[in-house]
Amino acid sequence: MASTTLTVDQANARLHELTVIDVRTPGEYASGHLPGAHNVPLDRLDAALPALKTAAGRGDLLMVCASGARSAQACRRLADQGVTAATLTGGTTAWAQLGHDIHRPAGTRTAWAMDRQVRLAAGSLVLAGLIAGRRWNAARRLSAGVAGGLVLSALTDTCGMARLLGKLPYNQPRATDLDGTLAALAG
């Protein structure tokens, strides 16, 4: 692709010719994704590289996440491996806000977006540290640790808590789901 980003309108006009890769967790993907999107979680990108290279050889790749941050990270990682891909500006959030179709697998429950899961976990840990710190001063270190982690997350544009939450069962793909996706991309 000539550019590294596509707006929602540009992506919508070209959707029929793009291979869309959603790099969110399986739970987030199940909550709604672009039509025809394949789910390859960001933490599985390296394992999917051969299939993604094959798919990129057939046509343009569009990487998608909730806001565009993780998909931009995926594009950078792919570029390091010689694979060209674009990211959707504003992600699925912008896509849905502009009224475009969002697909949900039949029979799946809606999972919270990863950023929402991180906010709940971080807020709960800080609150627990402050409450427990009223009785045991050392418990305030929990709040300080979470605050430090959030600052580090902002400075490095990474999120260790999201990585940890992504390992929870409801955010994990079944092995056959990812294997099937990789087979479809390689085929």
mmCIF file of C-alpha atoms in Angstrom:
data_model
loop_
_atom_site.group_PDB
_atom_site.id
_atom_site.type_symbol
_atom_site.label_atom_id
_atom_site.label_comp_id
_atom_site.label_asym_id
_atom_site.label_seq_id
_atom_site.Cartn_x
_atom_site.Cartn_y
_atom_site.Cartn_z
ATOM 1 C CA MET A 1 0.000 0.000 0.000
ATOM 2 C CA ALA A 2 1.247 3.463 -0.772
ATOM 3 C CA SER A 3 0.195 4.933 2.567
ATOM 4 C CA THR A 4 0.490 3.504 6.047
ATOM 5 C CA THR A 5 -3.006 4.580 7.108
ATOM 6 C CA LEU A 6 -6.471 4.468 5.590
ATOM 7 C CA THR A 7 -9.427 6.494 6.754
ATOM 8 C CA VAL A 8 -12.716 4.740 7.367
ATOM 9 C CA ASP A 9 -14.106 6.029 4.063
ATOM 10 C CA GLN A 10 -11.009 4.906 2.133
ATOM 11 C CA ALA A 11 -11.118 1.458 3.731
ATOM 12 C CA ASN A 12 -14.859 1.114 3.126
ATOM 13 C CA ALA A 13 -14.420 1.934 -0.575
ATOM 14 C CA ARG A 14 -11.659 -0.680 -0.890
ATOM 15 C CA LEU A 15 -12.986 -3.306 1.546
ATOM 16 C CA HIS A 16 -13.659 -5.806 -1.255
ATOM 17 C CA GLU A 17 -9.986 -5.778 -2.291
ATOM 18 C CA LEU A 18 -8.364 -5.706 1.151
ATOM 19 C CA THR A 19 -7.416 -8.580 3.425
ATOM 20 C CA VAL A 20 -8.496 -7.278 6.816
ATOM 21 C CA ILE A 21 -6.567 -8.496 9.868
ATOM 22 C CA ASP A 22 -8.062 -7.674 13.276
ATOM 23 C CA VAL A 23 -5.262 -7.736 15.872
ATOM 24 C CA ARG A 24 -7.500 -7.453 18.947
ATOM 25 C CA THR A 25 -8.059 -10.284 21.388
ATOM 26 C CA PRO A 26 -10.569 -12.964 20.391
ATOM 27 C CA GLY A 27 -13.020 -11.591 22.951
ATOM 28 C CA GLU A 28 -12.799 -8.111 21.462
ATOM 29 C CA TYR A 29 -13.054 -9.530 17.934
ATOM 30 C CA ALA A 30 -16.211 -11.436 18.908
ATOM 31 C CA SER A 31 -17.758 -8.208 20.193
ATOM 32 C CA GLY A 32 -17.801 -6.902 16.621
ATOM 33 C CA HIS A 33 -15.419 -6.626 13.685
ATOM 34 C CA LEU A 34 -15.228 -5.376 10.112
ATOM 35 C CA PRO A 35 -16.912 -7.614 7.527
ATOM 36 C CA GLY A 36 -14.562 -10.374 6.395
ATOM 37 C CA ALA A 37 -11.902 -9.577 9.006
ATOM 38 C CA HIS A 38 -9.567 -12.334 10.139
ATOM 39 C CA ASN A 39 -8.598 -12.430 13.825
ATOM 40 C CA VAL A 40 -4.856 -12.646 14.445
ATOM 41 C CA PRO A 41 -4.217 -11.301 17.974
ATOM 42 C CA LEU A 42 -1.243 -8.975 18.222
ATOM 43 C CA ASP A 43 0.581 -11.356 20.568
ATOM 44 C CA ARG A 44 0.313 -14.103 17.905
ATOM 45 C CA LEU A 45 1.527 -11.929 15.015
ATOM 46 C CA ASP A 46 4.980 -13.530 14.847
ATOM 47 C CA ALA A 47 3.460 -17.016 14.566
ATOM 48 C CA ALA A 48 1.172 -15.763 11.793
ATOM 49 C CA LEU A 49 3.957 -14.102 9.802
ATOM 50 C CA PRO A 50 4.267 -16.767 7.067
ATOM 51 C CA ALA A 51 0.510 -16.702 6.412
ATOM 52 C CA LEU A 52 0.459 -12.896 6.477
ATOM 53 C CA LYS A 53 3.327 -12.752 3.966
ATOM 54 C CA THR A 54 1.372 -15.065 1.673
ATOM 55 C CA ALA A 55 -1.789 -12.978 2.042
ATOM 56 C CA ALA A 56 0.179 -9.760 1.398
ATOM 57 C CA GLY A 57 1.507 -11.315 -1.801
ATOM 58 C CA ARG A 58 -2.071 -11.676 -3.057
ATOM 59 C CA GLY A 59 -3.232 -8.171 -2.152
ATOM 60 C CA ASP A 60 -3.146 -5.317 0.314
ATOM 61 C CA LEU A 61 -3.395 -5.920 4.060
ATOM 62 C CA LEU A 62 -5.390 -3.686 6.386
ATOM 63 C CA MET A 63 -4.604 -4.040 10.070
ATOM 64 C CA VAL A 64 -7.430 -3.133 12.455
ATOM 65 C CA CYS A 65 -7.898 -2.774 16.213
ATOM 66 C CA ALA A 66 -10.249 -0.776 18.421
ATOM 67 C CA SER A 67 -8.550 2.619 18.052
ATOM 68 C CA GLY A 68 -5.657 2.208 15.621
ATOM 69 C CA ALA A 69 -2.838 1.998 18.187
ATOM 70 C CA ARG A 70 -2.335 -1.784 18.206
ATOM 71 C CA SER A 71 -2.851 -2.035 14.443
ATOM 72 C CA ALA A 72 -0.166 0.653 13.914
ATOM 73 C CA GLN A 73 2.142 -1.399 16.133
ATOM 74 C CA ALA A 74 1.325 -4.477 14.028
ATOM 75 C CA CYS A 75 2.128 -2.551 10.832
ATOM 76 C CA ARG A 76 5.514 -1.554 12.234
ATOM 77 C CA ARG A 77 6.287 -5.144 13.214
ATOM 78 C CA LEU A 78 5.256 -6.394 9.778
ATOM 79 C CA ALA A 79 7.298 -3.683 8.047
ATOM 80 C CA ASP A 80 10.343 -4.894 9.984
ATOM 81 C CA GLN A 81 9.761 -8.267 8.309
ATOM 82 C CA GLY A 82 9.295 -6.762 4.831
ATOM 83 C CA VAL A 83 5.489 -6.971 4.803
ATOM 84 C CA THR A 84 3.571 -3.859 3.789
ATOM 85 C CA ALA A 85 0.281 -3.178 5.551
ATOM 86 C CA ALA A 86 -1.938 -0.203 6.358
ATOM 87 C CA THR A 87 -3.797 0.597 9.551
ATOM 88 C CA LEU A 88 -7.369 1.829 9.872
ATOM 89 C CA THR A 89 -7.387 5.327 11.370
ATOM 90 C CA GLY A 90 -9.627 5.274 14.438
ATOM 91 C CA GLY A 91 -10.084 1.495 14.260
ATOM 92 C CA THR A 92 -13.372 -0.316 14.671
ATOM 93 C CA THR A 93 -14.574 2.460 16.974
ATOM 94 C CA ALA A 94 -14.451 5.014 14.142
ATOM 95 C CA TRP A 95 -15.847 2.427 11.713
ATOM 96 C CA ALA A 96 -18.912 1.851 13.890
ATOM 97 C CA GLN A 97 -19.346 5.558 14.724
ATOM 98 C CA LEU A 98 -19.650 6.320 11.022
ATOM 99 C CA GLY A 99 -22.429 3.736 10.750
ATOM 100 C CA HIS A 100 -20.607 0.990 8.874
ATOM 101 C CA ASP A 101 -21.527 -2.652 9.302
ATOM 102 C CA ILE A 102 -20.029 -4.552 12.234
ATOM 103 C CA HIS A 103 -20.138 -8.357 12.194
ATOM 104 C CA ARG A 104 -20.522 -10.514 15.298
ATOM 105 C CA PRO A 105 -20.155 -14.300 15.297
ATOM 106 C CA ALA A 106 -23.459 -16.031 16.005
ATOM 107 C CA GLY A 107 -23.882 -17.256 19.564
ATOM 108 C CA THR A 108 -21.046 -15.229 21.073
ATOM 109 C CA ARG A 109 -21.364 -12.932 24.017
ATOM 110 C CA THR A 110 -19.958 -9.454 23.836
ATOM 111 C CA ALA A 111 -16.643 -9.106 25.644
ATOM 112 C CA TRP A 112 -15.290 -5.841 26.930
ATOM 113 C CA ALA A 113 -12.712 -4.045 24.831
ATOM 114 C CA MET A 114 -9.164 -4.444 26.145
ATOM 115 C CA ASP A 115 -8.817 -0.777 27.097
ATOM 116 C CA ARG A 116 -11.967 -1.101 29.211
ATOM 117 C CA GLN A 117 -10.595 -4.258 30.861
ATOM 118 C CA VAL A 118 -7.337 -2.410 31.636
ATOM 119 C CA ARG A 119 -9.193 0.574 33.125
ATOM 120 C CA LEU A 120 -11.257 -1.735 35.361
ATOM 121 C CA ALA A 121 -8.228 -3.726 36.521
ATOM 122 C CA ALA A 122 -6.025 -0.665 37.093
ATOM 123 C CA GLY A 123 -8.760 1.256 38.883
ATOM 124 C CA SER A 124 -9.643 -1.721 41.065
ATOM 125 C CA LEU A 125 -6.014 -2.295 42.052
ATOM 126 C CA VAL A 126 -5.435 1.375 42.870
ATOM 127 C CA LEU A 127 -8.644 1.514 44.928
ATOM 128 C CA ALA A 128 -7.762 -1.725 46.748
ATOM 129 C CA GLY A 129 -4.278 -0.388 47.507
ATOM 130 C CA LEU A 130 -5.664 2.870 48.882
ATOM 131 C CA ILE A 131 -8.335 1.199 51.000
ATOM 132 C CA ALA A 132 -5.960 -1.452 52.356
ATOM 133 C CA GLY A 133 -3.346 1.276 52.854
ATOM 134 C CA ARG A 134 -5.523 2.882 55.491
ATOM 135 C CA ARG A 135 -4.787 -0.101 57.692
ATOM 136 C CA TRP A 136 -1.435 -1.317 56.316
ATOM 137 C CA ASN A 137 0.782 1.439 54.906
ATOM 138 C CA ALA A 138 2.712 -1.045 52.772
ATOM 139 C CA ALA A 139 -0.456 -1.764 50.769
ATOM 140 C CA ARG A 140 -0.178 1.708 49.223
ATOM 141 C CA ARG A 141 2.731 0.337 47.210
ATOM 142 C CA LEU A 142 0.171 -1.524 45.110
ATOM 143 C CA SER A 143 -1.377 1.787 44.052
ATOM 144 C CA ALA A 144 2.051 3.276 43.407
ATOM 145 C CA GLY A 145 3.052 0.250 41.323
ATOM 146 C CA VAL A 146 -0.065 0.478 39.167
ATOM 147 C CA ALA A 147 0.458 4.238 38.710
ATOM 148 C CA GLY A 148 4.062 3.638 37.677
ATOM 149 C CA GLY A 149 2.943 0.956 35.245
ATOM 150 C CA LEU A 150 0.429 3.330 33.671
ATOM 151 C CA VAL A 151 3.091 6.013 33.232
ATOM 152 C CA LEU A 152 5.476 3.470 31.679
ATOM 153 C CA SER A 153 2.652 2.271 29.430
ATOM 154 C CA ALA A 154 2.063 5.798 28.152
ATOM 155 C CA LEU A 155 5.769 6.502 27.621
ATOM 156 C CA THR A 156 6.474 3.260 25.748
ATOM 157 C CA ASP A 157 3.094 2.884 23.989
ATOM 158 C CA THR A 158 2.874 -0.661 25.321
ATOM 159 C CA CYS A 159 0.690 -2.153 28.011
ATOM 160 C CA GLY A 160 1.871 -4.954 30.253
ATOM 161 C CA MET A 161 -1.526 -5.157 31.944
ATOM 162 C CA ALA A 162 -3.247 -5.641 28.568
ATOM 163 C CA ARG A 163 -0.740 -8.385 27.800
ATOM 164 C CA LEU A 164 -1.602 -10.099 31.091
ATOM 165 C CA LEU A 165 -5.354 -9.651 30.648
ATOM 166 C CA GLY A 166 -5.054 -10.999 27.115
ATOM 167 C CA LYS A 167 -4.017 -14.330 28.622
ATOM 168 C CA LEU A 168 -7.315 -14.746 30.501
ATOM 169 C CA PRO A 169 -9.504 -17.562 29.142
ATOM 170 C CA TYR A 170 -12.192 -15.330 27.620
ATOM 171 C CA ASN A 171 -9.523 -13.410 25.677
ATOM 172 C CA GLN A 172 -7.827 -16.545 24.354
ATOM 173 C CA PRO A 173 -8.453 -18.054 20.950
ATOM 174 C CA ARG A 174 -9.237 -21.713 20.637
ATOM 175 C CA ALA A 175 -6.331 -23.340 18.809
ATOM 176 C CA THR A 176 -8.547 -24.325 15.881
ATOM 177 C CA ASP A 177 -9.745 -20.708 15.451
ATOM 178 C CA LEU A 178 -6.251 -19.326 14.887
ATOM 179 C CA ASP A 179 -5.171 -22.382 12.908
ATOM 180 C CA GLY A 180 -8.211 -21.994 10.645
ATOM 181 C CA THR A 181 -7.538 -18.287 10.198
ATOM 182 C CA LEU A 182 -3.902 -18.926 9.298
ATOM 183 C CA ALA A 183 -4.918 -21.642 6.848
ATOM 184 C CA ALA A 184 -7.404 -19.272 5.190
ATOM 185 C CA LEU A 185 -4.753 -16.555 4.938
ATOM 186 C CA ALA A 186 -2.128 -18.906 3.536
ATOM 187 C CA GLY A 187 -4.552 -20.557 1.105
#
